[in-house]
Short mmCIF file of N, CA and C in Angstrom, two decimals:
data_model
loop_
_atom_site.label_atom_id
_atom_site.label_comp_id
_atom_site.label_asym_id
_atom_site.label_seq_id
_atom_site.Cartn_x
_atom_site.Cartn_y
_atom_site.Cartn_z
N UNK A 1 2.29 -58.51 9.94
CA UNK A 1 3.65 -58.19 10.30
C UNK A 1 4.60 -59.12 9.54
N UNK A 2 5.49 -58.47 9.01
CA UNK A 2 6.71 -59.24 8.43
C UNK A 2 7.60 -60.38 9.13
N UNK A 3 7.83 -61.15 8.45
CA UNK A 3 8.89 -62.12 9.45
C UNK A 3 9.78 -61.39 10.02
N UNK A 4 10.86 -60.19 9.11
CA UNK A 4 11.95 -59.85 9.21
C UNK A 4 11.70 -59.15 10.59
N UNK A 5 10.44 -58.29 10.95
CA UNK A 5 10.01 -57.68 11.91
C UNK A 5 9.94 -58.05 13.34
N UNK A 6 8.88 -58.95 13.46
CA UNK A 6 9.03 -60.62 14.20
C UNK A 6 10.63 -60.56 14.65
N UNK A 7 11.45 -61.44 13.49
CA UNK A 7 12.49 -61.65 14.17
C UNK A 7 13.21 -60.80 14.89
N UNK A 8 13.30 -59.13 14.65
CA UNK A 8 13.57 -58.09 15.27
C UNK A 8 13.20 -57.63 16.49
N UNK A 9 11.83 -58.31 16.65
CA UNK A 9 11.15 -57.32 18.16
C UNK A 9 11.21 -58.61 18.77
N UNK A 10 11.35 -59.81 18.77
CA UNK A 10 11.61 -61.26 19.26
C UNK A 10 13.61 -61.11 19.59
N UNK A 11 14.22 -60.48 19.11
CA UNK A 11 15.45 -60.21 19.10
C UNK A 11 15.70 -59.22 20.38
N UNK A 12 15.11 -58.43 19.92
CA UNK A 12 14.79 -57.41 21.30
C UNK A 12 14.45 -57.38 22.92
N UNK A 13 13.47 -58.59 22.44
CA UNK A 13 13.12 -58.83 23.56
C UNK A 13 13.63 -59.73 24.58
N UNK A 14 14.38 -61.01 23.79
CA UNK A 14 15.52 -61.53 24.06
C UNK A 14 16.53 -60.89 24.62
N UNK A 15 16.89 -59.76 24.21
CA UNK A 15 18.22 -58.93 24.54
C UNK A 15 17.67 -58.57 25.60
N UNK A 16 16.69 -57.51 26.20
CA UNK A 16 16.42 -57.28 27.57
C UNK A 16 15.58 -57.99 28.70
N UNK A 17 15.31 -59.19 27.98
CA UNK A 17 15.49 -60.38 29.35
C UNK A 17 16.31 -60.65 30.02
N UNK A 18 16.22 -59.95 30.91
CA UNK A 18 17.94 -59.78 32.47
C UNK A 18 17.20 -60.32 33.58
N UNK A 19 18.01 -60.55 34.18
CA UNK A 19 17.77 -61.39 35.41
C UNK A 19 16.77 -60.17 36.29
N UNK A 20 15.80 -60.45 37.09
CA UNK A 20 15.10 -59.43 37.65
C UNK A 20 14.89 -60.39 39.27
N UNK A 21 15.26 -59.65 39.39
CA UNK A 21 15.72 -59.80 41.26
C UNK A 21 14.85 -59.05 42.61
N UNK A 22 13.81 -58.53 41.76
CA UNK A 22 13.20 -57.85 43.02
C UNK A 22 12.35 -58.45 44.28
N UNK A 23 12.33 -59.30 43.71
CA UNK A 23 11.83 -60.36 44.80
C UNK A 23 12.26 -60.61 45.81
N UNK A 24 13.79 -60.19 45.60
CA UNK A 24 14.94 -60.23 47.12
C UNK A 24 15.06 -59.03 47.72
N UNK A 25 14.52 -58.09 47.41
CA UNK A 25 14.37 -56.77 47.74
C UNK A 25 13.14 -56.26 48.98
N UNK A 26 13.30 -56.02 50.37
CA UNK A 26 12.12 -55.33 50.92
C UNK A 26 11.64 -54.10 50.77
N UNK A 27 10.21 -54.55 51.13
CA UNK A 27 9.54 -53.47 49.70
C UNK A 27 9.64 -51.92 50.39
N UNK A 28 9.49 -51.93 51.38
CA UNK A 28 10.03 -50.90 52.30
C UNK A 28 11.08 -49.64 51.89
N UNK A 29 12.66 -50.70 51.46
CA UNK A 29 12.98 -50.27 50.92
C UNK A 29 12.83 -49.79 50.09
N UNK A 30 12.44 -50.56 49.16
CA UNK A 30 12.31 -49.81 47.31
C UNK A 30 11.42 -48.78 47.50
N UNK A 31 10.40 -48.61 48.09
CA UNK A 31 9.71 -47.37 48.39
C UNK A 31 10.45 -46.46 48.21
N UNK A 32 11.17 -46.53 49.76
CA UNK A 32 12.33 -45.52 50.52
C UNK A 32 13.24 -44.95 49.23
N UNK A 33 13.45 -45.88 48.75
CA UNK A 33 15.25 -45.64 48.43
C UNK A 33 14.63 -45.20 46.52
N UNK A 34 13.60 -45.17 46.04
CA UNK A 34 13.49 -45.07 44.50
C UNK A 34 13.96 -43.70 44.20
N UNK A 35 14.11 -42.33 45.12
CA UNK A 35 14.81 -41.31 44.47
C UNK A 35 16.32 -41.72 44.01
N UNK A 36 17.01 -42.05 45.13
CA UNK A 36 18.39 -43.10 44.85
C UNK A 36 18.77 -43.20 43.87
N UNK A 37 17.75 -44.42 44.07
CA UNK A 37 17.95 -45.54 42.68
C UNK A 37 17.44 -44.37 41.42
N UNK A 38 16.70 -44.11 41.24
CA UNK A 38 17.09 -43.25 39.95
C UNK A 38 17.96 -41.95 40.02
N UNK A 39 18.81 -41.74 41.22
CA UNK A 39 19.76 -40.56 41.22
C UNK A 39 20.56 -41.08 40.44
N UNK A 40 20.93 -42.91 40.53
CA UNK A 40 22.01 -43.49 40.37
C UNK A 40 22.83 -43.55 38.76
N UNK A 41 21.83 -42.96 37.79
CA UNK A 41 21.81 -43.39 36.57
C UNK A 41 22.43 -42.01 36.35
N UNK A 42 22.26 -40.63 36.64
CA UNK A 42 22.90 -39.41 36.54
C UNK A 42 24.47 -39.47 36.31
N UNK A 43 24.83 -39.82 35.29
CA UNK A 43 26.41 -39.79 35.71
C UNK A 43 27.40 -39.76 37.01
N UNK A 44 27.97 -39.17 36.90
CA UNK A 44 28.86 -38.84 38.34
C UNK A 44 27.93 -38.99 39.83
N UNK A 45 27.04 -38.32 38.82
CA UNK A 45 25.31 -37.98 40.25
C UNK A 45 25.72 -39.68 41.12
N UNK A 46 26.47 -40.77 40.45
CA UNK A 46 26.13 -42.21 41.04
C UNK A 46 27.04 -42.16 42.49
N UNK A 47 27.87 -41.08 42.78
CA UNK A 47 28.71 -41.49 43.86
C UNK A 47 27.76 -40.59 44.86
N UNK A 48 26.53 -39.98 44.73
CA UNK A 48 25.51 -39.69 46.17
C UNK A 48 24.59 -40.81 46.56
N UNK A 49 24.08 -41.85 45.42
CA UNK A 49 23.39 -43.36 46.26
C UNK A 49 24.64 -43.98 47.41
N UNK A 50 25.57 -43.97 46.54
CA UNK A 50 26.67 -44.70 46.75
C UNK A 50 27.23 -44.20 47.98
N UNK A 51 26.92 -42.76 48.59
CA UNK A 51 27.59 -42.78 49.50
C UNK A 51 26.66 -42.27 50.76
N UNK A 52 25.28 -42.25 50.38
CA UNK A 52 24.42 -41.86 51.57
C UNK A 52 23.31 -43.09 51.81
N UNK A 53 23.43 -43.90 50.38
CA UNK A 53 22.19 -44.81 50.86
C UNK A 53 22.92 -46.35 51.14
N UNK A 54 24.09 -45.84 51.42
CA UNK A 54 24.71 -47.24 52.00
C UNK A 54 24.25 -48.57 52.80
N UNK A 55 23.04 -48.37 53.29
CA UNK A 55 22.21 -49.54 54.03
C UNK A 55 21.07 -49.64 53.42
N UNK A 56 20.80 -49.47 52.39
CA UNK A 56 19.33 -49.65 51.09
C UNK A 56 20.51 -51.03 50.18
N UNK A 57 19.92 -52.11 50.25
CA UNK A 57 20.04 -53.08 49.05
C UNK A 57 19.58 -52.42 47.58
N UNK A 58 18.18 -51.89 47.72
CA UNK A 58 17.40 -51.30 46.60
C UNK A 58 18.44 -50.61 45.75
N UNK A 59 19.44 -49.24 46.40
CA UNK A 59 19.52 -48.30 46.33
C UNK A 59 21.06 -48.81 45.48
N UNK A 60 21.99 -49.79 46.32
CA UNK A 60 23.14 -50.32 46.22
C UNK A 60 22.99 -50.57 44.72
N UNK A 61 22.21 -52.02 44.41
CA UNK A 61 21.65 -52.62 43.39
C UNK A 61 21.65 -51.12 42.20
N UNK A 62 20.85 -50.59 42.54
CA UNK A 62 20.92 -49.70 41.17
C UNK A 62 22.51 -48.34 40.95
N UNK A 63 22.97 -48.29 42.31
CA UNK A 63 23.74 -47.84 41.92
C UNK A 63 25.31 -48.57 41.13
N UNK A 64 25.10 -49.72 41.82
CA UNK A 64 26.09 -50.88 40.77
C UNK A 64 25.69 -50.74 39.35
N UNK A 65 24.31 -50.58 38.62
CA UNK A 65 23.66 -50.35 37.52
C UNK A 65 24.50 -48.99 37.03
N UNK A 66 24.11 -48.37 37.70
CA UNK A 66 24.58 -46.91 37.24
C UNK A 66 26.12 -46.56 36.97
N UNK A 67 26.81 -47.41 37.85
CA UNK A 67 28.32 -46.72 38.39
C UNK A 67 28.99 -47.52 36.72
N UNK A 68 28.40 -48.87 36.31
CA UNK A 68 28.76 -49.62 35.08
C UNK A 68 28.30 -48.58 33.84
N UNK A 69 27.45 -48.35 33.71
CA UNK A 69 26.62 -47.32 33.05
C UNK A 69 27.76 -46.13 32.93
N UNK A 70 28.50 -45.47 33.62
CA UNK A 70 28.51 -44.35 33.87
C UNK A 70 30.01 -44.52 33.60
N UNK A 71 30.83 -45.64 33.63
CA UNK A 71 32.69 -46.63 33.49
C UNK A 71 31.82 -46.37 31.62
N UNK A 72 31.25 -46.97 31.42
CA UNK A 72 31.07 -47.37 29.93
C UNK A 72 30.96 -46.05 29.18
N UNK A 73 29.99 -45.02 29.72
CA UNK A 73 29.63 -43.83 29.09
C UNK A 73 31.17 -43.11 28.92
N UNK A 74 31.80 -43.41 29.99
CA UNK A 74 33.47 -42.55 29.85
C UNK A 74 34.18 -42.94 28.99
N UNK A 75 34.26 -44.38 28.58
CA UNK A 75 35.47 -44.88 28.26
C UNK A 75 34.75 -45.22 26.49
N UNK A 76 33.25 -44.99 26.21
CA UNK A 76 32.90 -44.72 24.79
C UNK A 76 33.58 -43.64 24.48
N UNK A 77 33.19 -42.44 25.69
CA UNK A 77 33.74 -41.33 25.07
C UNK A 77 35.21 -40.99 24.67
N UNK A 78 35.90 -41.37 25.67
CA UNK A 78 37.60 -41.61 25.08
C UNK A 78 37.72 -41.87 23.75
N UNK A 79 37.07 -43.40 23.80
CA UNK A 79 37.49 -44.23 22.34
C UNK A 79 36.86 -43.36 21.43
N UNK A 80 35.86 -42.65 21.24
CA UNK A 80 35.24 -41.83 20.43
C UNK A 80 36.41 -41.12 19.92
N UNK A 81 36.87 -40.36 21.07
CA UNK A 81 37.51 -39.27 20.92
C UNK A 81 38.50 -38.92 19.91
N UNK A 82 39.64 -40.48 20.86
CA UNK A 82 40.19 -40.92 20.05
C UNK A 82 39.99 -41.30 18.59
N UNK A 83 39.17 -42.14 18.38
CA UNK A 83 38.90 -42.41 16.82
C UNK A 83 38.39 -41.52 15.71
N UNK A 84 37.80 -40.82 16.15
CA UNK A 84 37.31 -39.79 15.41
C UNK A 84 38.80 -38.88 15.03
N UNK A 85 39.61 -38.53 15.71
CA UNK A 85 40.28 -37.54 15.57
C UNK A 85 41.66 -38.70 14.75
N UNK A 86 41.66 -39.63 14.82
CA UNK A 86 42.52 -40.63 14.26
C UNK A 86 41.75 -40.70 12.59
N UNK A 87 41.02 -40.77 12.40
CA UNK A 87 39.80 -41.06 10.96
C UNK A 87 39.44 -39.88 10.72
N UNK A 88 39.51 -38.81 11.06
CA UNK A 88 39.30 -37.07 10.71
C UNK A 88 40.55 -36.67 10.21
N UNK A 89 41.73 -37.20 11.01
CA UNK A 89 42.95 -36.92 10.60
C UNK A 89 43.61 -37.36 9.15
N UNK A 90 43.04 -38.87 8.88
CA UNK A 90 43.48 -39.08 7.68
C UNK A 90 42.93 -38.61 6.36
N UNK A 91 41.05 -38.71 6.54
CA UNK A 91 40.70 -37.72 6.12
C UNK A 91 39.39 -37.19 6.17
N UNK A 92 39.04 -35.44 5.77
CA UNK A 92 37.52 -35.42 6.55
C UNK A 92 36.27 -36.30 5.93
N UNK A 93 36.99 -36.64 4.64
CA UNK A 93 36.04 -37.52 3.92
C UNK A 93 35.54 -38.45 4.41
N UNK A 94 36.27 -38.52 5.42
CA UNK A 94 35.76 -40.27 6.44
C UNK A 94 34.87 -39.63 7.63
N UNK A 95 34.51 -38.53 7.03
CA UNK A 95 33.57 -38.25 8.56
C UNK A 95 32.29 -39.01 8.63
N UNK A 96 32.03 -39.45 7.90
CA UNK A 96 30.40 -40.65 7.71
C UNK A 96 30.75 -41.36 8.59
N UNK A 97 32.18 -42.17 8.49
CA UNK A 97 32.53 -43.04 9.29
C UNK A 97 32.54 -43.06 10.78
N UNK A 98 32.99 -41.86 10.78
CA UNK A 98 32.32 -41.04 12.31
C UNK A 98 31.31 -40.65 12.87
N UNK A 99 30.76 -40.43 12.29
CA UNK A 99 29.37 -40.33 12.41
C UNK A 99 28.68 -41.73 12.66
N UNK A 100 28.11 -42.10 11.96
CA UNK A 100 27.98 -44.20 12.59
C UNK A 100 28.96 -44.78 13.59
N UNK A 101 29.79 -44.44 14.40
CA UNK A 101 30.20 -44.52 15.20
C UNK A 101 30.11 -43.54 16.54
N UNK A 102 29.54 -42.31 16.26
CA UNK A 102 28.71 -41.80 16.95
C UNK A 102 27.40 -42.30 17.23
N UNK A 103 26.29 -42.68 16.36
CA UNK A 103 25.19 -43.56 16.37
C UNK A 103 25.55 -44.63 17.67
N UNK A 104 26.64 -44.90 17.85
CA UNK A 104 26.87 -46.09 19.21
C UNK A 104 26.08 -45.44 20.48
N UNK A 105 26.35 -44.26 20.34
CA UNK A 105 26.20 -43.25 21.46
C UNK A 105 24.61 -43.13 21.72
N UNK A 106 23.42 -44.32 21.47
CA UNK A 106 22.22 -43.95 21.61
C UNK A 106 21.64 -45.35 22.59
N UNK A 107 23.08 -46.16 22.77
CA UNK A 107 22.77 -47.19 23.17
C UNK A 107 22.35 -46.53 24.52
N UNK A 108 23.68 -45.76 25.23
CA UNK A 108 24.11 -45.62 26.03
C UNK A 108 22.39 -44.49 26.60
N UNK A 109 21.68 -43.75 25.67
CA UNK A 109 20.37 -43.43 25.94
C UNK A 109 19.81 -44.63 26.05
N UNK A 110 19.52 -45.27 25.67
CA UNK A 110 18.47 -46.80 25.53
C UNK A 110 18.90 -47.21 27.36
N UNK A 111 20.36 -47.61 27.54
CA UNK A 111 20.42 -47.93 28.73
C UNK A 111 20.02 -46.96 29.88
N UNK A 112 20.18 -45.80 29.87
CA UNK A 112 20.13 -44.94 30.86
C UNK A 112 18.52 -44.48 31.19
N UNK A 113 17.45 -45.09 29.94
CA UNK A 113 16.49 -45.17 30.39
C UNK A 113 15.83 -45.89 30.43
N UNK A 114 16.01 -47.05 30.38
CA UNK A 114 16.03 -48.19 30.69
C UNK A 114 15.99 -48.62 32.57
N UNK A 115 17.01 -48.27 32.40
CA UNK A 115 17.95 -48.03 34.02
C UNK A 115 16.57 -47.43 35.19
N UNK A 116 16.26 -46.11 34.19
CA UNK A 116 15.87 -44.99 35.22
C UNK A 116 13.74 -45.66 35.60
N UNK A 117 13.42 -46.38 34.39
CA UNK A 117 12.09 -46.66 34.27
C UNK A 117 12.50 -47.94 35.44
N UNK A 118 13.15 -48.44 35.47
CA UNK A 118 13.63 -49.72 36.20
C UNK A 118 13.20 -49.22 37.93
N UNK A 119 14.22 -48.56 38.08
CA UNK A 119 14.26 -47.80 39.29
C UNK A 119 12.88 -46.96 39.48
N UNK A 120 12.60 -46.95 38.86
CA UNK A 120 11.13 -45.55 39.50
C UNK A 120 9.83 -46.33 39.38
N UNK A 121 10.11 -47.73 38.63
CA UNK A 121 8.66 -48.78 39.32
C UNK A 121 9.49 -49.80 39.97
N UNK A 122 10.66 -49.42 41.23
CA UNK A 122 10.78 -50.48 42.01
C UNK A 122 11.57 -51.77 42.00
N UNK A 123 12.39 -51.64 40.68
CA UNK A 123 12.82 -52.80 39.68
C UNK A 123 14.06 -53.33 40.06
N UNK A 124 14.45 -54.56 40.49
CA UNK A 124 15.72 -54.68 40.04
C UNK A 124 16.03 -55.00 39.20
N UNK A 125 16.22 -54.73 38.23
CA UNK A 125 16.84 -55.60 37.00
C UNK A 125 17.94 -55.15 36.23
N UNK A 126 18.44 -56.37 35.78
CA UNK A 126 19.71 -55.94 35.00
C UNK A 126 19.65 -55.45 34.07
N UNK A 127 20.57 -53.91 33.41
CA UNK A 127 20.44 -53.30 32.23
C UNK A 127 21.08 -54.88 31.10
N UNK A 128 20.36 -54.39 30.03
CA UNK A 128 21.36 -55.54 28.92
C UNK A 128 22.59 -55.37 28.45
N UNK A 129 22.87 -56.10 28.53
CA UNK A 129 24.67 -56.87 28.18
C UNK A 129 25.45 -56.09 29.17
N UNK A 130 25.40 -55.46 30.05
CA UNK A 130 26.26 -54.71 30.79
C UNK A 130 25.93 -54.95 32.68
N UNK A 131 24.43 -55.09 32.11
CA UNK A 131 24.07 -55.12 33.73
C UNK A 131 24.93 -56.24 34.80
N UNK A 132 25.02 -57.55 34.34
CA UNK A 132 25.50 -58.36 35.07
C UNK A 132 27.09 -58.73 35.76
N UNK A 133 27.98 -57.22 35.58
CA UNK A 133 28.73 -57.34 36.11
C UNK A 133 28.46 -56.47 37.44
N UNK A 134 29.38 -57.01 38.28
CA UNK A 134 29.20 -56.05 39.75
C UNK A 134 30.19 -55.76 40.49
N UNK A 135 30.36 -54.75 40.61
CA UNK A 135 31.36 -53.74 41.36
C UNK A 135 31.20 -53.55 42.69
N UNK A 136 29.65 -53.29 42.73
CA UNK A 136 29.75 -52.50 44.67
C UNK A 136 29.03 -53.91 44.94
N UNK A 137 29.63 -54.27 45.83
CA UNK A 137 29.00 -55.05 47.21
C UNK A 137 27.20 -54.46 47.39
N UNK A 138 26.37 -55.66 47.52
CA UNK A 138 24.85 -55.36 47.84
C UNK A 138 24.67 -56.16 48.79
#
């Protein structure tokens, strides 16, 4: 294996070392609540954890995952929207440019299954670079 390689999958792996919290979790729950927790990652789908599994920690936890997930997936798409049609406008020749800025749009796959493998063996853990903010109360 190449160094350059190495440093890449050592890079990687760095990046999704998140804090993993399941240890504070009863297991009971996570049983219970793993449809939830992977409802939670469904887009919009995040306001049914959010509003039926209200006494699951498990369930909370991933839907805070999801509901960030789901703020980010919207507001790529805006800025997309926006930019593309700002850089199309000046000219179509710059559509490459758009395009690699579409390519952003695979993170947002990487996280969402990420998210969902998390949730369906029981997981708490934080998605990378995004996971550690928190919105809903757990």
């Amino acid at each position: 294996m190449s160094n350059n390689q190495e440093s890449f999958e050592e890079k990687v792996k760095a990046l999704n070392n998140t804090a993993d919290t399941t240890s504070e979790y009863d297991p009971q729950d996570i049983e219970k609540n793993k449809f939830m927790a992977i409802l939670a990652y469904f887009g919009i789908l995040v306001i049914i954890p959010i509003l039926s599994a209200k006494d699951s920690k498990f369930a909370r936890f991933h839907s805070n995952q999801g509901l960030i997930l789901c703020i980010v997936a919207i507001l790529y798409s805006v800025c997309y929207s926006i930019l593309s049609s700002v850089i199309l406008s000046i000219s179509w020749h710059l559509y490459w440019l758009v395009s690699l800025i579409g390519i952003l749009s695979f993170a947002l796959l990487i996280w969402f299954v990420i998210g969902i493998i998390n949730a369906a063996n029981g997981k708490a853990k934080e998605l990378p670079l995004i996971g550690h903010y928190k919105l809903l109360k757990v």
